[in-house]
Amino acid sequence: MKILGIIPARGGSKGIPDKNKKILGGKPLMQYTIEAALKATSLTTVVFSSEDSSLIEIAKQLGVRVPFKRPDHLATDSAGSLEVVQHTLIEMEQLGEKFDAICLLQVTTPFRTANDIDKAIKRFMDAHTDTLISVLPVPHQYNPHWVFEPNASGNLQIATGEKEIIKRRQELPTAYIRDGGIYITKTDVIQQQHSFYGNTITYVESDSKNHVNIDTLEDWEKAERLLE
């Protein structure tokens, strides 16, 4: 199976200025993801997508392919990852390169390793699903079976639609949240269904002790503590 690794990074960032090239533990944030992707043996090739010339230069120095410059309209706050991936596939097809699946690796989750990527790809291939996502377990107090939402009458109801709440923590089914580290999706699903998820999704569970998804200054400080 031919799998395209895609590392997107845009120049603008409101929460943390110049976040993607900001120095974390002695190297730019984006370098962690680039190094892991290039070391992963299961990716057919890896490309970097950005509209920002300074990020592109850093990426080239780190040895990752930058076969095109992302258009500005795909580098705004409102531009979605799906559109960025679809644009990448179009650009690669114009170079005569087609892939069975893509592996999206966002630079804001810097501590996922090459081994994590290879393990996820193996799981994806073995499961024969449309998609794989990396996940973290939901703490029991936030389990959807213990979450309430207001109904049309303004009263609370269990978010899962059940009539009776599960009383004991031990009886709660395991629940997960996507952690942003790894998304693997069949190319046909991206192009034809315009979706990252398709009809079937498998998963790999990340190590919560070493995970951070950097969006705020508090997240950045957590990443610094993890490195220490």
N, CA, C and O of each residue as an XYZ file, in Angstrom:
912
protein
N       0.846     -1.199      0.000
C       0.000      0.000      0.000
C       0.881      1.250      0.000
O       1.787      1.384      0.823
N       0.605      2.154     -0.928
C       1.368      3.403     -1.010
C       0.678      4.461     -0.138
O      -0.489      4.798     -0.338
N       1.435      4.966      0.824
C       0.868      5.922      1.776
C       1.673      7.214      1.747
O       2.895      7.206      1.896
N       0.976      8.307      1.557
C       1.589      9.633      1.502
C       1.516     10.297      2.872
O       0.431     10.529      3.405
N       2.675     10.597      3.431
C       2.705     11.363      4.663
C       2.596     12.849      4.350
O       3.341     13.372      3.521
N       1.667     13.525      5.013
C       1.443     14.957      4.770
C       1.638     15.714      6.081
O       0.976     15.431      7.080
N       2.556     16.679      6.061
C       2.796     17.530      7.231
C       2.389     18.950      6.867
O       3.115     19.628      6.139
N       1.234     19.417      7.362
C       0.806     20.787      7.062
C       1.260     21.747      8.162
O       1.261     21.405      9.345
N       1.642     22.940      7.752
C       2.009     23.973      8.727
C       1.878     25.331      8.056
O       2.513     25.597      7.035
N       1.055     26.179      8.636
C       0.901     27.508      8.045
C       1.647     28.543      8.891
O       2.021     28.288     10.035
N       1.848     29.706      8.295
C       2.633     30.735      8.966
C       1.904     31.427     10.097
O       2.517     31.762     11.110
N       0.615     31.649      9.948
C      -0.127     32.400     10.954
C      -0.506     31.560     12.156
O      -0.802     30.372     12.024
N      -0.498     32.177     13.333
C      -0.939     31.511     14.555
C      -1.306     32.586     15.565
O      -0.477     33.417     15.935
N      -2.565     32.558     16.010
C      -3.025     33.589     16.934
C      -2.643     33.289     18.378
O      -2.214     34.179     19.112
N      -2.802     32.023     18.784
C      -2.557     31.674     20.182
C      -1.102     31.816     20.579
O      -0.787     32.355     21.640
N      -0.205     31.322     19.709
C       1.233     31.390     19.944
C       1.871     31.901     18.661
O       1.935     31.157     17.682
N       2.341     33.132     18.628
C       2.918     33.692     17.397
C       4.059     32.824     16.857
O       4.916     32.359     17.609
N       4.048     32.622     15.551
C       5.078     31.829     14.865
C       5.269     30.458     15.524
O       6.390     29.962     15.631
N       4.179     29.868     15.953
C       4.229     28.626     16.724
C       5.002     27.521     16.021
O       5.800     26.829     16.653
N       4.780     27.346     14.732
C       5.325     26.172     14.052
C       6.842     26.194     13.930
O       7.464     25.146     13.758
N       7.444     27.377     14.018
C       8.910     27.458     13.990
C       9.484     27.935     15.326
O      10.690     28.150     15.439
N       8.646     28.098     16.312
C       9.097     28.487     17.641
C       9.973     27.368     18.225
O       9.680     26.186     18.045
N      11.034     27.749     18.915
C      12.007     26.776     19.410
C      11.475     26.084     20.661
O      11.131     26.727     21.653
N      11.419     24.764     20.584
C      11.004     23.912     21.702
C      12.120     22.902     21.948
O      12.418     22.076     21.086
N      12.728     22.971     23.115
C      13.800     22.021     23.419
C      14.963     22.098     22.451
O      15.594     21.083     22.155
N      15.254     23.287     21.955
C      16.419     23.479     21.100
C      16.184     23.337     19.616
O      17.124     23.480     18.835
N      14.941     23.057     19.191
C      14.678     22.966     17.755
C      13.253     23.431     17.446
O      12.391     23.423     18.324
N      13.011     23.831     16.207
C      11.672     24.309     15.849
C      10.616     23.238     16.102
O      10.877     22.047     15.928
N       9.438     23.660     16.508
C       8.355     22.722     16.790
C       8.136     21.752     15.627
O       7.990     20.548     15.842
N       8.113     22.265     14.413
C       7.823     21.433     13.248
C       8.869     20.343     13.025
O       8.586     19.339     12.371
N      10.070     20.529     13.561
C      11.143     19.566     13.332
C      10.840     18.211     13.963
O      11.245     17.179     13.428
N      10.143     18.198     15.080
C       9.824     16.928     15.744
C       9.013     16.021     14.817
O       9.314     14.836     14.670
N       7.992     16.590     14.200
C       7.122     15.802     13.315
C       7.846     15.408     12.036
O       7.701     14.282     11.561
N       8.618     16.324     11.482
C       9.359     16.018     10.258
C      10.334     14.870     10.496
O      10.413     13.946      9.686
N      11.067     14.920     11.589
C      12.038     13.863     11.878
C      11.350     12.512     12.075
O      11.825     11.493     11.573
N      10.252     12.506     12.791
C       9.534     11.247     13.020
C       9.008     10.681     11.704
O       9.113      9.480     11.455
N       8.441     11.548     10.862
C       7.880     11.084      9.586
C       8.962     10.520      8.673
O       8.750      9.499      8.019
N      10.117     11.174      8.625
C      11.190     10.716      7.748
C      11.800      9.402      8.239
O      12.335      8.634      7.439
N      11.723      9.140      9.527
C      12.253      7.892     10.078
C      11.250      6.734      9.952
O      11.642      5.569     10.002
N       9.974      7.050      9.792
C       8.957      6.001      9.678
C       9.185      5.213      8.386
O       9.357      5.797      7.316
N       9.186      3.903      8.492
C       9.486      3.062      7.329
C       8.256      2.740      6.485
O       8.388      2.247      5.365
N       7.068      3.013      7.009
C       5.840      2.615      6.323
C       5.289      3.684      5.380
O       4.368      3.413      4.609
N       5.840      4.884      5.436
C       5.384      5.950      4.553
C       6.136      5.876      3.230
O       7.364      5.788      3.212
N       5.403      5.913      2.133
C       6.027      5.847      0.810
C       6.854      7.092      0.553
O       7.984      7.009      0.070
N       6.294      8.233      0.873
C       7.009      9.507      0.783
C       6.335     10.479      1.743
O       5.208     10.258      2.187
N       7.051     11.564      2.055
C       6.540     12.573      2.984
C       6.682     13.932      2.329
O       7.731     14.261      1.774
N       5.607     14.727      2.399
C       5.668     16.078      1.850
C       5.220     17.082      2.910
O       4.460     16.764      3.824
N       5.718     18.292      2.751
C       5.412     19.397      3.661
C       4.581     20.409      2.900
O       4.927     20.791      1.783
N       3.477     20.846      3.506
C       2.571     21.793      2.847
C       2.501     23.084      3.644
O       2.103     23.084      4.808
N       2.891     24.189      3.007
C       2.827     25.491      3.683
C       2.790     26.609      2.648
O       3.235     26.449      1.511
N       2.251     27.736      3.072
C       2.273     28.945      2.249
C       3.409     29.872      2.662
O       3.698     30.856      1.981
N       4.054     29.548      3.788
C       5.021     30.439      4.421
C       6.439     30.105      3.960
O       6.904     28.980      4.143
N       7.119     31.069      3.369
C       8.447     30.826      2.801
C       9.467     30.435      3.864
O      10.337     29.604      3.605
N       9.373     31.025      5.059
C      10.346     30.706      6.103
C      10.161     29.276      6.597
O      11.142     28.588      6.877
N       8.908     28.820      6.709
C       8.664     27.432      7.103
C       9.127     26.471      6.025
O       9.693     25.419      6.324
N       8.890     26.826      4.780
C       9.318     25.991      3.664
C      10.834     25.837      3.661
O      11.347     24.747      3.405
N      11.546     26.907      3.940
C      13.006     26.845      3.964
C      13.498     25.930      5.077
O      14.425     25.146      4.876
N      12.876     26.030      6.258
C      13.250     25.144      7.368
C      12.990     23.690      6.980
O      13.820     22.813      7.222
N      11.826     23.445      6.374
C      11.467     22.077      5.980
C      12.487     21.508      4.990
O      12.903     20.357      5.118
N      12.882     22.298      4.024
C      13.856     21.839      3.030
C      15.188     21.524      3.698
O      15.834     20.530      3.365
N      15.596     22.363      4.633
C      16.861     22.130      5.337
C      16.819     20.831      6.137
O      17.847     20.186      6.343
N      15.620     20.452      6.584
C      15.462     19.224      7.360
C      15.309     17.988      6.474
O      15.251     16.864      6.973
N      15.245     18.200      5.173
C      15.273     17.075      4.243
C      13.933     16.534      3.809
O      13.876     15.464      3.203
N      12.835     17.243      4.101
C      11.527     16.772      3.675
C      11.159     17.422      2.336
O      11.563     18.551      2.061
N      10.412     16.725      1.528
C      10.012     17.239      0.215
C       9.007     18.389      0.361
O       8.080     18.330      1.168
N       9.220     19.425     -0.438
C       8.257     20.529     -0.533
C       8.010     20.763     -2.023
O       8.572     21.693     -2.602
N       7.183     19.937     -2.643
C       7.034     19.973     -4.101
C       6.138     21.098     -4.612
O       6.016     21.289     -5.822
N       5.514     21.842     -3.704
C       4.630     22.936     -4.113
C       4.474     23.899     -2.940
O       4.790     23.565     -1.798
N       3.989     25.086     -3.240
C       3.673     26.074     -2.209
C       2.160     26.155     -2.076
O       1.448     26.313     -3.068
N       1.680     26.048     -0.862
C       0.235     26.056     -0.647
C      -0.353     27.436     -0.961
O       0.228     28.444     -0.558
N      -1.474     27.512     -1.660
C      -2.101     28.817     -1.932
C      -2.585     29.476     -0.652
O      -2.961     28.800      0.306
N      -2.571     30.799     -0.645
C      -2.910     31.554      0.567
C      -4.313     31.260      1.080
O      -4.547     31.280      2.289
N      -5.245     30.986      0.177
C      -6.624     30.772      0.636
C      -6.774     29.468      1.420
O      -7.795     29.245      2.070
N      -5.755     28.609      1.357
C      -5.770     27.379      2.147
C      -4.886     27.496      3.391
O      -4.518     26.496      4.007
N      -4.554     28.751      3.747
C      -3.713     28.979      4.915
C      -4.351     29.978      5.880
O      -3.657     30.625      6.664
N      -5.669     30.096      5.816
C      -6.389     30.993      6.710
C      -6.937     30.219      7.910
O      -6.882     28.990      7.953
N      -7.465     30.965      8.880
C      -8.062     30.326     10.052
C      -9.239     29.441      9.675
O      -9.515     28.446     10.345
N      -9.927     29.801      8.608
C     -11.138     29.068      8.223
C     -10.852     27.888      7.291
O     -11.742     27.079      7.030
N      -9.634     27.783      6.794
C      -9.298     26.672      5.892
C      -9.176     25.383      6.694
O      -8.509     25.344      7.727
N      -9.825     24.332      6.209
C      -9.824     23.067      6.927
C      -8.722     22.136      6.468
O      -8.185     22.282      5.369
N      -8.389     21.178      7.317
C      -7.350     20.199      6.980
C      -7.748     19.352      5.779
O      -6.893     18.960      4.985
N      -9.049     19.065      5.641
C      -9.497     18.248      4.514
C      -9.149     18.917      3.193
O      -8.642     18.268      2.279
N      -9.419     20.205      3.092
C      -9.123     20.930      1.857
C      -7.614     20.950      1.583
O      -7.186     20.862      0.433
N      -6.822     21.065      2.640
C      -5.365     21.063      2.482
C      -4.895     19.713      1.949
O      -4.040     19.657      1.066
N      -5.442     18.643      2.475
C      -5.071     17.300      2.024
C      -5.523     17.072      0.582
O      -4.775     16.518     -0.223
N      -6.732     17.493      0.259
C      -7.220     17.331     -1.112
C      -6.329     18.092     -2.095
O      -6.023     17.592     -3.177
N      -5.919     19.292     -1.716
C      -5.020     20.072     -2.567
C      -3.687     19.352     -2.738
O      -3.133     19.327     -3.837
N      -3.175     18.772     -1.672
C      -1.910     18.042     -1.737
C      -2.006     16.862     -2.701
O      -1.098     16.633     -3.500
N      -3.103     16.116     -2.626
C      -3.280     14.974     -3.524
C      -3.343     15.404     -4.988
O      -2.797     14.736     -5.866
N      -4.016     16.527     -5.238
C      -4.085     17.038     -6.610
C      -2.691     17.402     -7.113
O      -2.315     17.062     -8.235
N      -1.933     18.096     -6.271
C      -0.581     18.498     -6.661
C       0.305     17.276     -6.920
O       1.093     17.267     -7.866
N       0.176     16.261     -6.089
C       1.005     15.065     -6.265
C       0.607     14.280     -7.516
O       1.457     13.705     -8.194
N      -0.692     14.264     -7.812
C      -1.144     13.581     -9.033
C      -0.600     14.282    -10.277
O      -0.280     13.635    -11.274
N      -0.499     15.608    -10.206
C       0.062     16.349    -11.334
C       1.542     16.017    -11.542
O       2.086     16.203    -12.631
N       2.182     15.523    -10.479
C       3.573     15.072    -10.586
C       3.652     13.598    -10.965
O       4.739     13.026    -11.051
N       2.483     12.985    -11.191
C       2.443     11.584    -11.579
C       2.522     10.615    -10.414
O       2.839      9.439    -10.599
N       2.235     11.104     -9.213
C       2.332     10.266     -8.018
C       0.948     10.080     -7.406
O       0.296     11.051     -7.020
N       0.504      8.826     -7.319
C      -0.785      8.502     -6.729
C      -0.581      7.584     -5.530
O       0.383      6.821     -5.470
N      -1.508      7.674     -4.575
C      -1.363      6.944     -3.320
C      -2.676      6.282     -2.927
O      -3.760      6.746     -3.281
N      -2.551      5.193     -2.190
C      -3.735      4.475     -1.708
C      -4.336      5.126     -0.473
O      -5.539      5.026     -0.231
N      -3.496      5.790      0.303
C      -3.957      6.421      1.540
C      -3.033      7.568      1.897
O      -1.915      7.671      1.392
N      -3.526      8.432      2.784
C      -2.693      9.527      3.294
C      -2.553      9.365      4.804
O      -3.421      8.803      5.471
N      -1.448      9.866      5.319
C      -1.220      9.897      6.767
C      -0.962     11.350      7.136
O       0.100     11.895      6.834
N      -1.932     11.972      7.788
C      -1.823     13.379      8.167
C      -1.142     13.483      9.525
O      -1.579     12.879     10.505
N      -0.062     14.263      9.562
C       0.734     14.421     10.778
C       0.850     15.904     11.094
O       1.601     16.629     10.440
N       0.113     16.350     12.089
C       0.106     17.761     12.445
C       1.262     18.083     13.391
O       1.553     17.327     14.318
N       1.909     19.212     13.142
C       3.120     19.536     13.905
C       2.820     19.915     15.349
O       3.733     19.994     16.171
N       1.560     20.149     15.663
C       1.198     20.544     17.025
C       1.173     19.382     18.006
O       0.980     19.590     19.204
N       1.367     18.152     17.511
C       1.541     17.000     18.410
C       2.953     16.463     18.187
O       3.142     15.495     17.451
N       3.938     17.087     18.818
C       5.335     16.844     18.453
C       5.934     15.543     18.944
O       6.969     15.123     18.427
N       5.326     14.887     19.923
C       6.008     13.769     20.564
C       5.570     12.394     20.074
O       5.919     11.379     20.678
N       4.806     12.354     18.977
C       4.538     11.064     18.352
C       5.795     10.648     17.581
O       6.418     11.469     16.908
N       6.157      9.374     17.686
C       7.436      8.885     17.163
C       7.260      8.164     15.826
O       6.142      7.901     15.383
N       8.395      7.852     15.198
C       8.356      7.051     13.971
C       7.725      5.695     14.239
O       6.977      5.181     13.407
N       8.020      5.117     15.383
C       7.424      3.840     15.748
C       5.918      3.954     15.902
O       5.183      3.044     15.517
N       5.454      5.062     16.460
C       4.010      5.293     16.584
C       3.351      5.315     15.200
O       2.283      4.738     14.999
N       4.000      5.983     14.264
C       3.457      6.082     12.906
C       3.415      4.713     12.248
O       2.402      4.332     11.663
N       4.515      3.971     12.342
C       4.564      2.644     11.729
C       3.541      1.697     12.360
O       2.903      0.909     11.662
N       3.390      1.779     13.679
C       2.410      0.939     14.365
C       0.996      1.271     13.902
O       0.175      0.375     13.702
N       0.716      2.555     13.732
C      -0.612      2.972     13.285
C      -0.895      2.490     11.867
O      -1.999      2.033     11.571
N       0.097      2.593     10.997
C      -0.092      2.154      9.611
C      -0.319      0.649      9.545
O      -1.162      0.183      8.777
N       0.417     -0.108     10.334
C       0.200     -1.555     10.369
C      -1.208     -1.881     10.845
O      -1.880     -2.737     10.270
N      -1.647     -1.209     11.880
C      -3.001     -1.428     12.391
C      -4.040     -1.082     11.319
O      -5.010     -1.817     11.135
N      -3.841      0.025     10.621
C      -4.754      0.449      9.560
C      -4.833     -0.594      8.457
O      -5.923     -0.933      7.994
N      -3.693     -1.098      8.039
C      -3.662     -2.080      6.959
C      -4.275     -3.410      7.396
O      -4.968     -4.065      6.619
N      -4.018     -3.801      8.633
C      -4.582     -5.057      9.138
C      -6.097     -4.978      9.325
O      -6.803     -5.970      9.142
N      -6.589     -3.794      9.690
C      -8.012     -3.635     10.002
C      -8.883     -3.495      8.758
O     -10.085     -3.754      8.814
N      -8.282     -3.081      7.620
C      -9.036     -2.905      6.363
C     -10.207     -1.933      6.547
O     -11.298     -2.165      6.027
N      -9.978     -0.863      7.276
C     -11.008      0.158      7.455
C     -10.722      1.355      6.553
O      -9.673      1.438      5.914
N     -11.686      2.285      6.517
C     -11.486      3.500      5.731
C     -10.481      4.438      6.388
O      -9.753      5.162      5.710
N     -10.453      4.413      7.714
C      -9.707      5.418      8.461
C      -9.118      4.833      9.736
O      -9.651      3.885     10.313
N      -8.012      5.418     10.157
C      -7.480      5.194     11.503
C      -7.213      6.552     12.132
O      -6.734      7.471     11.468
N      -7.524      6.673     13.417
C      -7.166      7.871     14.160
C      -6.466      7.465     15.451
O      -6.747      6.405     16.010
N      -5.560      8.305     15.915
C      -4.947      8.084     17.225
C      -5.847      8.722     18.274
O      -6.424      9.787     18.056
N      -5.955      8.053     19.414
C      -6.923      8.478     20.428
C      -6.308      8.438     21.823
O      -5.249      7.853     22.050
N      -7.014      9.081     22.742
C      -6.726      9.007     24.164
C      -8.006      8.607     24.883
O      -9.092      8.994     24.450
N      -7.912      7.843     25.965
C      -9.124      7.479     26.706
C      -9.738      8.688     27.392
O      -9.026      9.573     27.866
N     -11.055      8.719     27.440
C     -11.778      9.796     28.127
C     -11.815      9.485     29.621
O     -12.211      8.383     30.001
N     -11.416     10.420     30.475
C     -11.537     10.188     31.923
C     -12.978      9.841     32.284
O     -13.917     10.375     31.693
N     -13.149      8.947     33.252
C     -14.491      8.426     33.520
C     -15.500      9.524     33.840
O     -16.677      9.401     33.504
N     -15.045     10.601     34.491
C     -16.010     11.648     34.863
C     -16.564     12.393     33.656
O     -17.584     13.075     33.757
N     -15.885     12.261     32.501
C     -16.362     12.891     31.274
C     -16.906     11.873     30.277
O     -17.179     12.222     29.128
N     -17.064     10.638     30.694
C     -17.612      9.612     29.813
C     -18.974     10.068     29.279
O     -19.781     10.594     30.045
N     -19.247      9.880     27.982
C     -20.512     10.366     27.408
C     -21.756      9.815     28.096
O     -22.819     10.432     28.028
N     -21.643      8.666     28.755
C     -22.792      8.103     29.472
C     -23.065      8.854     30.778
O     -24.104      8.663     31.410
N     -22.119      9.710     31.170
C     -22.310     10.545     32.363
C     -22.421     12.027     32.002
O     -22.404     12.888     32.882
N     -22.534     12.318     30.713
C     -22.660     13.697     30.251
C     -24.133     13.997     29.984
O     -24.858     13.169     29.434
N     -24.562     15.196     30.384
C     -25.942     15.609     30.168
C     -25.987     16.766     29.171
O     -25.045     17.549     29.048
N     -27.119     16.843     28.463
C     -27.347     17.963     27.558
C     -28.794     18.419     27.693
O     -29.664     17.606     28.008
N     -29.071     19.704     27.462
C     -30.446     20.183     27.590
C     -31.301     19.715     26.422
O     -30.841     19.672     25.280
N     -32.556     19.362     26.720
C     -33.477     18.981     25.651
C     -34.343     20.172     25.260
O     -34.121     21.291     25.722
N     -35.331     19.920     24.405
C     -36.165     21.013     23.899
C     -36.950     21.710     25.006
O     -37.337     22.870     24.863
N     -37.186     20.993     26.120
C     -37.938     21.574     27.232
C     -37.050     22.333     28.213
O     -37.531     22.930     29.176
N     -35.741     22.297     27.948
C     -34.814     22.971     28.839
C     -34.368     22.112     30.002
O     -33.639     22.581     30.877
N     -34.800     20.851     30.025
C     -34.364     19.912     31.067
C     -33.153     19.127     30.574
O     -32.854     19.094     29.381
N     -32.468     18.499     31.520
C     -31.285     17.732     31.151
C     -31.646     16.296     30.794
O     -32.531     15.691     31.399
N     -30.950     15.770     29.812
C     -31.079     14.365     29.446
C     -29.680     13.802     29.219
O     -28.752     14.547     28.903
N     -29.528     12.497     29.380
C     -28.234     11.868     29.165
C     -27.866     12.007     27.691
O     -28.684     11.749     26.808
N     -26.630     12.415     27.439
C     -26.207     12.731     26.070
C     -26.306     11.535     25.137
O     -26.507     11.710     23.935
N     -26.168     10.320     25.666
C     -26.235      9.119     24.828
C     -27.663      8.714     24.493
O     -27.871      7.804     23.691
N     -28.659      9.381     25.098
C     -30.054      9.045     24.827
C     -30.638      7.994     25.746
O     -31.815      7.654     25.625
N     -29.841      7.473     26.662
C     -30.351      6.463     27.593
C     -31.298      7.091     28.608
O     -31.210      8.283     28.905
N     -32.208      6.268     29.137
C     -33.167      6.745     30.136
C     -32.610      6.663     31.552
O     -32.916      7.498     32.403
N     -31.790      5.649     31.788
C     -31.224      5.442     33.122
C     -29.712      5.638     33.068
O     -29.044      5.135     32.163
N     -29.181      6.368     34.039
C     -27.742      6.606     34.062
C     -27.018      5.372     34.610
O     -27.521      4.682     35.497
N     -25.850      5.117     34.075
C     -25.014      4.035     34.599
C     -24.484      4.482     35.954
O     -23.864      5.540     36.062
N     -24.724      3.691     36.972
C     -24.420      4.138     38.334
C     -22.963      3.943     38.727
O     -22.404      4.781     39.436
N     -22.333      2.858     38.284
C     -20.999      2.528     38.750
C     -19.960      2.807     37.669
O     -20.149      2.471     36.500
N     -18.859      3.429     38.087
C     -17.777      3.735     37.150
C     -17.288      2.478     36.445
O     -16.949      2.520     35.262
N     -17.249      1.367     37.160
C     -16.730      0.127     36.586
C     -17.589     -0.396     35.440
O     -17.123     -1.201     34.633
N     -18.833      0.053     35.363
C     -19.740     -0.409     34.318
C     -19.714      0.476     33.074
O     -20.340      0.148     32.066
N     -18.995      1.592     33.139
C     -18.935      2.491     31.993
C     -18.136      1.847     30.854
O     -17.064      1.294     31.100
N     -18.633      1.908     29.627
C     -17.829      1.427     28.501
C     -16.675      2.397     28.240
O     -16.778      3.590     28.529
N     -15.603      1.885     27.705
C     -14.463      2.743     27.388
C     -14.847      3.726     26.291
O     -15.518      3.370     25.323
N     -14.412      4.962     26.461
C     -14.661      5.995     25.451
C     -13.334      6.680     25.121
O     -12.434      6.765     25.957
N     -13.236      7.162     23.894
C     -12.000      7.791     23.441
C     -12.284      9.148     22.807
O     -13.387      9.421     22.334
N     -11.251      9.989     22.813
C     -11.270     11.222     22.024
C     -10.103     11.166     21.039
O      -9.057     10.597     21.350
N     -10.273     11.741     19.877
C      -9.156     11.838     18.928
C      -8.131     12.803     19.515
O      -8.497     13.827     20.091
N      -6.856     12.478     19.369
C      -5.840     13.312     20.013
C      -5.057     14.181     19.031
O      -4.178     14.937     19.443
N      -5.365     14.082     17.743
C      -4.731     14.962     16.755
C      -3.377     14.495     16.265
O      -2.774     15.155     15.419
N      -2.879     13.370     16.774
C      -1.527     12.948     16.427
C      -1.395     12.294     15.073
O      -0.467     12.600     14.325
N      -2.321     11.386     14.740
C      -2.228     10.617     13.503
C      -3.635     10.434     12.912
O      -4.564     10.006     13.597
N      -3.760     10.766     11.636
C      -4.965     10.448     10.861
C      -4.511      9.708      9.611
O      -3.678     10.213      8.859
N      -5.049      8.529      9.387
C      -4.763      7.786      8.159
C      -6.101      7.514      7.466
O      -7.032      6.992      8.080
N      -6.187      7.871      6.191
C      -7.452      7.725      5.463
C      -7.183      7.281      4.033
O      -6.229      7.731      3.398
N      -8.030      6.398      3.541
C      -7.927      5.991      2.148
C      -8.128      7.207      1.240
O      -8.968      8.071      1.496
N      -7.338      7.241      0.186
C      -7.419      8.360     -0.750
C      -8.811      8.493     -1.364
O      -9.305      9.606     -1.543
N      -9.445      7.364     -1.687
C     -10.788      7.403     -2.280
C     -11.783      8.093     -1.350
O     -12.667      8.815     -1.810
N     -11.642      7.874     -0.052
C     -12.554      8.499      0.908
C     -12.345     10.012      0.919
O     -13.309     10.776      0.958
N     -11.085     10.441      0.883
C     -10.767     11.873      0.843
C     -11.342     12.519     -0.419
O     -11.959     13.582     -0.357
N     -11.134     11.875     -1.545
C     -11.474     12.487     -2.822
C     -12.947     12.357     -3.189
O     -13.525     13.283     -3.756
N     -13.560     11.218     -2.872
C     -14.921     10.961     -3.312
C     -15.973     11.270     -2.246
O     -17.045     11.790     -2.556
N     -15.660     10.946     -0.987
C     -16.616     11.212      0.082
C     -16.356     12.545      0.775
O     -17.156     12.994      1.595
N     -15.240     13.169      0.442
C     -14.866     14.454      1.047
C     -14.911     14.356      2.581
O     -15.526     15.175      3.265
N     -14.241     13.332      3.079
C     -14.287     13.033      4.505
C     -12.958     12.430      4.946
O     -12.271     11.775      4.163
N     -12.605     12.659      6.207
C     -11.454     11.987      6.802
C     -11.826     10.618      7.371
O     -10.945      9.813      7.677
N     -13.129     10.351      7.515
C     -13.547      9.224      8.333
C     -14.184      8.074      7.560
O     -14.030      6.918      7.955
N     -14.882      8.354      6.488
C     -15.504      7.274      5.738
C     -16.557      6.551      6.556
O     -17.239      7.159      7.381
N     -16.690      5.251      6.326
C     -17.732      4.466      6.998
C     -17.211      3.626      8.148
O     -17.978      3.241      9.031
N     -15.910      3.336      8.150
C     -15.336      2.494      9.206
C     -14.055      3.125      9.729
O     -13.228      3.601      8.951
N     -13.891      3.127     11.047
C     -12.748      3.768     11.693
C     -12.124      2.810     12.694
O     -12.816      2.263     13.551
N     -10.822      2.609     12.586
C     -10.098      1.911     13.631
C      -9.212      2.909     14.358
O      -9.229      4.098     14.036
N      -8.438      2.445     15.333
C      -7.708      3.406     16.171
C      -6.454      2.779     16.763
O      -6.303      1.559     16.818
N      -5.563      3.658     17.203
C      -4.464      3.287     18.085
C      -4.516      4.237     19.274
O      -4.805      5.425     19.130
N      -4.232      3.692     20.440
C      -4.265      4.512     21.651
C      -2.879      5.085     21.915
O      -1.889      4.354     21.954
N      -2.820      6.398     22.094
C      -1.558      7.079     22.359
C      -1.199      6.989     23.842
O      -2.035      6.672     24.689
N       0.056      7.275     24.124
C       0.538      7.303     25.497
C       0.200      8.660     26.101
O       0.810      9.667     25.741
N      -0.752      8.696     27.003
C      -1.210      9.971     27.566
C      -0.123     10.684     28.353
O      -0.170     11.905     28.501
N       0.862      9.938     28.863
C       1.924     10.555     29.657
C       2.832     11.427     28.800
O       3.427     12.384     29.298
N       2.941     11.104     27.525
C       3.851     11.838     26.640
C       3.119     12.632     25.563
O       3.718     13.053     24.574
N       1.830     12.831     25.763
C       1.046     13.483     24.713
C       0.756     14.938     25.049
O       0.445     15.286     26.188
N       0.867     15.772     24.029
C       0.407     17.159     24.129
C      -0.003     17.600     22.734
O       0.646     17.256     21.746
N      -1.076     18.356     22.663
C      -1.525     18.960     21.415
C      -1.464     20.469     21.626
O      -2.310     21.040     22.315
N      -0.472     21.105     21.036
C      -0.152     22.495     21.379
C      -1.059     23.472     20.656
O      -1.017     23.603     19.433
N      -1.876     24.152     21.436
C      -2.783     25.171     20.906
C      -2.647     26.473     21.679
O      -2.802     27.557     21.116
N      -2.358     26.363     22.968
C      -2.266     27.539     23.841
C      -0.887     27.600     24.495
O      -0.093     26.665     24.393
N      -0.622     28.715     25.165
C       0.640     28.854     25.890
C       0.744     27.823     27.007
O       1.840     27.364     27.330
N      -0.382     27.460     27.595
C      -0.377     26.423     28.634
C       0.056     25.088     28.051
O       0.784     24.330     28.691
N      -0.397     24.802     26.827
C       0.023     23.570     26.158
C       1.527     23.595     25.884
O       2.217     22.588     26.041
N       2.018     24.759     25.476
C       3.455     24.884     25.197
C       4.272     24.627     26.467
O       5.292     23.939     26.436
N       3.808     25.186     27.568
C       4.500     24.985     28.839
C       4.476     23.520     29.254
O       5.439     23.019     29.834
N       3.380     22.837     28.960
C       3.305     21.401     29.243
C       4.330     20.643     28.407
O       4.983     19.723     28.901
N       4.470     21.031     27.134
C       5.447     20.374     26.271
C       6.868     20.577     26.804
O       7.686     19.658     26.760
N       7.153     21.752     27.297
C       8.470     22.013     27.876
C       8.706     21.153     29.104
O       9.811     20.651     29.308
N       7.690     20.982     29.914
C       7.819     20.141     31.103
C       8.039     18.687     30.717
O       8.822     17.989     31.362
N       7.358     18.222     29.673
C       7.539     16.845     29.221
C       8.967     16.606     28.732
O       9.527     15.530     28.946
N       9.546     17.591     28.087
C      10.920     17.452     27.619
C      11.902     17.407     28.770
O      12.938     16.746     28.690
N      11.578     18.101     29.827
C      12.465     18.104     30.989
C      12.436     16.762     31.732
O      13.129     16.597     32.736
